[in-house]
C-alpha cells in the first residue's frame, strides 16, 4: 500500500527537520539553554500559585452564587480555623479557651478575629436563661444543699475543712437525715483515686452543681478568622504557627492536662497541601530512581538518557513560561501539568530514539538514520501531539475553572513537547549518539514465543475481550464519585482526625448547611419547613438566641442568688493551708471511721455505693501516706497539698461564673450584642439559618439525602455539605462534557490527519476499551473517583491516544507485510513509555495524602489496562487486516 502524497510530503518535512537539527546541533543547544534561562526567569517573576479552591469552579454555577452571597453577608465564616480545647473539667476548658481567645485577638498581624461563644459577656450574664426550667430547679436544689459546705470552705478553703464537713455529713446520714451526697462523694473519691494513680485531674464543681456526672473530657470551640496569604503556597502556615505560639504563651504544652487541636477549613487545606507536597517529594525521589532504571533498560546509554531528561526539563520550563503568560498562576489542579507533561512528554523522546536506534542498526550513518527516523516517526508524533492537545483543550469550556486552566496549559505543553523532541533530541545525537542495538528485539526481556501470543491466540483474545466488555458494561452504572473532601486528606493529620471526631458528634456536628433569608417572615417560614424534615436534627437561627419563659427562669435564678448569697474566699492556700500533716491525717482517719460505721449500719442505703468507693480510696490513701512518711515527710505534705488543690482548686472559679450568671436580665432580639447577632443577622438585614443533619454525613449516601432534602425546602441552601455534593457533581459533569468534546475533537483530528476512517476507528478502539475497563476497575477494586484522582483521566486519555496512533501508524505505513508489531521498536517504545509513567506516578500510591495515593493507584491500573488493549487486543485486530497489504 503506497503512502499518499500528503503523507510523503509530511514525512520529508520531518526528515529534513531532524537532519537540520543534527547539522546545527551546537547552535540549537545553545539557543535552547538561552531560551530556557530567559523563560525560567520570566516564570519565577510572573507565575503565581493560587491555593483558594473555591475559585476553581465557575461563579455562574447556582451553588457557587449561593456560597458567594453567603461569604459576602457573613465573611467571618469564610476560610476559618476551628480550635478545639480538650480539658478534664469544664472549668479548665472554659478558662483556657477564654485566655487563648484573648491572646489571639491581640495578634492583629495574623488573626482577623477570634470568637469564643461561651466567653461573650452577654452570654456569661444570661447563660442560665438558656437552660430548661427543670434544669434550673435542680441547680437551685443542689445549691441549697451545698450552701453550708460552700460557706465553710470559703472561710477556710483547705482539704482539712472539706474532709471535716464530709465527716459531719456522713454522721448526719447515720442519724437518718436525708442528704444528697452521692455526687460529692463520687467526685471526691474519683479525684483522689486519679491522684493516687499518677494521673491527677481536678474536681469539677460546675458539674456537681448541675448534677452531671463528670466526663473524662470537656471540649470548647474557638472560631478563628485567620489572615491568609494566597501569594504563598501554604496560605495558612503563618496563622497556624501564630496559634501554636499563642498556646505556648498561655502554658499549653504536651505535659499539661489541657490540650489544643487545630482543624477547620483553612487548617484542613493546609494539612492537605502539606501531605500532598511531602508525599510528592518522597514519591519523586522514588520515581526518579525508577524512571532512570527504566530509561537505562530502554536506551542502554547515558547519553540517550541525558537527551531525554534535558528535553523533558526544557519542555517543562517552556510550558511553565506559557502558563505564566497565558494564565498567570497555577491552582491546585493545574499544578498537575508537570505530572502530565512528564508522563506524556517522555514518551515522544523514547519513541524517536528507539526508532532511530532500530534504523541505525541497518545504516552506519547517524545522519541518515536520523533523517529516516524523523521522516518515519515525525508524522506519528505530530498526530499524537495534536490529538492529545485537542483532548486537553476540550476541558477549556467546562465550568470547572481549575481543569479549564489545566487544559490550556497541558494542551499547549503537548505541542511544546513535540517541538522540543523533534529539535533537541536529534541535536543531542551529535554529542551523545545512541548505541546500536546488536540483538533482535525478540532476544530481549520478553521471549519471541510470548510476543507471538496475540497473533497465535487471536480467537481466545476476542472472546476474553468480549467477556471483559460485558462485565465492564454491567459494572459501569456502579461507578461512584466520593464527594467527601476529608477522604482526600492524610487520615493521620491532626486536623482530619479532629474534624472526623466533630462530624461524629451527634449533638453538634461540624458540618451543617446554611440558608439565607432576606427578612424575618421568610426566615420563619424556612425554619418551619426545615423542622418538618426527618433528615434534620436541629435548626439554629437568631430566633433561638432569645430563650422562652424568661420570667419563670429569672425567678428561679433570683432564688439561686438568694440561696447561695455572697461568697468571698479567704486568702488561704487551696490545699493544706495552716493545718499540719497530723491534723489532716487525723481528719482523713475520722472520715474513714465514719464511712466504716455507716456501711456497717446501713449497707443498703441509696448512698452506700458512693460511700464504699470513697472508703476504699481512703484506705489506699492512708496506706500511701504511710509509705511517703517512711521515705520523706516533705513528700507527704506535698502530696496532701496537691490533692487539696485537685479537690478545691476549681471551686472559686465555678462560683464566680455562677454569681455572674445570677445577673441575668430579660432581653429581646434587639438587645442581643453585635458580637453575637452578627453571626446570625448581617448588616444588610439578611438572616442566617444553620441546619444540622440527623445522621453522620461523612457517608456519601447520607450526605446526598440530607442536602437534597434541605434544597427541596430551601433551594438557596449552601454550606460545606452542599458545596461538597454540588462541586463533586459539577466536576463529574465537567469531565463528561470535556471527554465528549475531546472524543469528538480527537475523532475529527484523526480523520483529517490520518485521511482514513478505518485507521481512525482502529486508533479509537483500544482507547475506548481502556477507558471502559478503567471505569469498571474502580468498581471492582473499590477505588471511587474523587476530586484528586479524576485528574488521572486526561493522562490516561493522552497515553491511550499516543499508544494507539503509534501502533496503527507502524502497521499501516509499513510498505510490505509487517513483522509482528510486538517485535518492533514501536512496541518497545510503548512498553517502556508506559513503564516510565507507572514508575513516575505509580509511586504516588504510597503518598500519605489519600487523594494523591488514589491517583497513583488509578494511574497504575489505567496504564496496565491501556497496555493490554494496545499491546494485546490491538495487534490481534490489526494482524488479519494487515495480511491484505502488498
Short mmCIF file of N, CA and C in Angstrom, two decimals, residues 41 87 226 300 302 316 356 430 503 564 603 634 688 733 744 792 817 874:
data_model
loop_
_atom_site.label_atom_id
_atom_site.label_comp_id
_atom_site.label_asym_id
_atom_site.label_seq_id
_atom_site.Cartn_x
_atom_site.Cartn_y
_atom_site.Cartn_z
N UNK A 41 13.53 32.71 34.20
CA UNK A 41 13.46 33.99 34.92
C UNK A 41 12.06 34.58 34.80
N UNK A 87 -10.15 19.41 77.85
CA UNK A 87 -9.74 19.53 79.25
C UNK A 87 -10.52 18.52 80.09
N UNK A 226 -8.48 33.68 60.23
CA UNK A 226 -7.06 33.99 60.02
C UNK A 226 -6.85 34.94 58.84
N UNK A 300 19.82 2.10 27.05
CA UNK A 300 21.13 1.47 27.25
C UNK A 300 22.30 2.43 27.38
N UNK A 302 23.98 6.35 28.59
CA UNK A 302 23.78 7.53 29.43
C UNK A 302 23.48 8.75 28.57
N UNK A 316 9.28 21.39 30.21
CA UNK A 316 8.56 21.84 31.41
C UNK A 316 8.78 23.33 31.63
N UNK A 356 15.00 5.58 15.93
CA UNK A 356 16.32 5.92 15.40
C UNK A 356 17.31 4.78 15.63
N UNK A 430 24.27 14.46 18.08
CA UNK A 430 25.59 14.90 17.61
C UNK A 430 26.66 14.64 18.67
N UNK A 503 -17.45 15.59 63.32
CA UNK A 503 -18.53 15.12 62.45
C UNK A 503 -19.36 14.04 63.13
N UNK A 564 -27.57 31.05 97.64
CA UNK A 564 -26.12 30.99 97.77
C UNK A 564 -25.57 32.16 98.56
N UNK A 603 -26.04 -0.80 105.10
CA UNK A 603 -25.42 -1.30 103.86
C UNK A 603 -26.28 -1.14 102.61
N UNK A 634 8.39 15.47 103.88
CA UNK A 634 8.03 16.56 102.96
C UNK A 634 7.18 16.04 101.80
N UNK A 688 -29.27 34.39 58.86
CA UNK A 688 -28.53 33.13 58.67
C UNK A 688 -29.17 32.03 59.49
N UNK A 733 -19.83 16.34 35.86
CA UNK A 733 -20.44 16.87 34.64
C UNK A 733 -19.40 17.51 33.73
N UNK A 744 -14.98 13.87 20.32
CA UNK A 744 -15.38 14.43 19.02
C UNK A 744 -14.19 15.10 18.34
N UNK A 792 -6.27 11.98 36.82
CA UNK A 792 -5.53 10.94 36.10
C UNK A 792 -6.16 10.64 34.74
N UNK A 817 4.17 -6.58 4.03
CA UNK A 817 3.54 -7.26 5.16
C UNK A 817 4.44 -7.15 6.39
N UNK A 874 -5.17 -4.86 20.37
CA UNK A 874 -4.99 -4.17 19.08
C UNK A 874 -4.18 -4.98 18.08
#
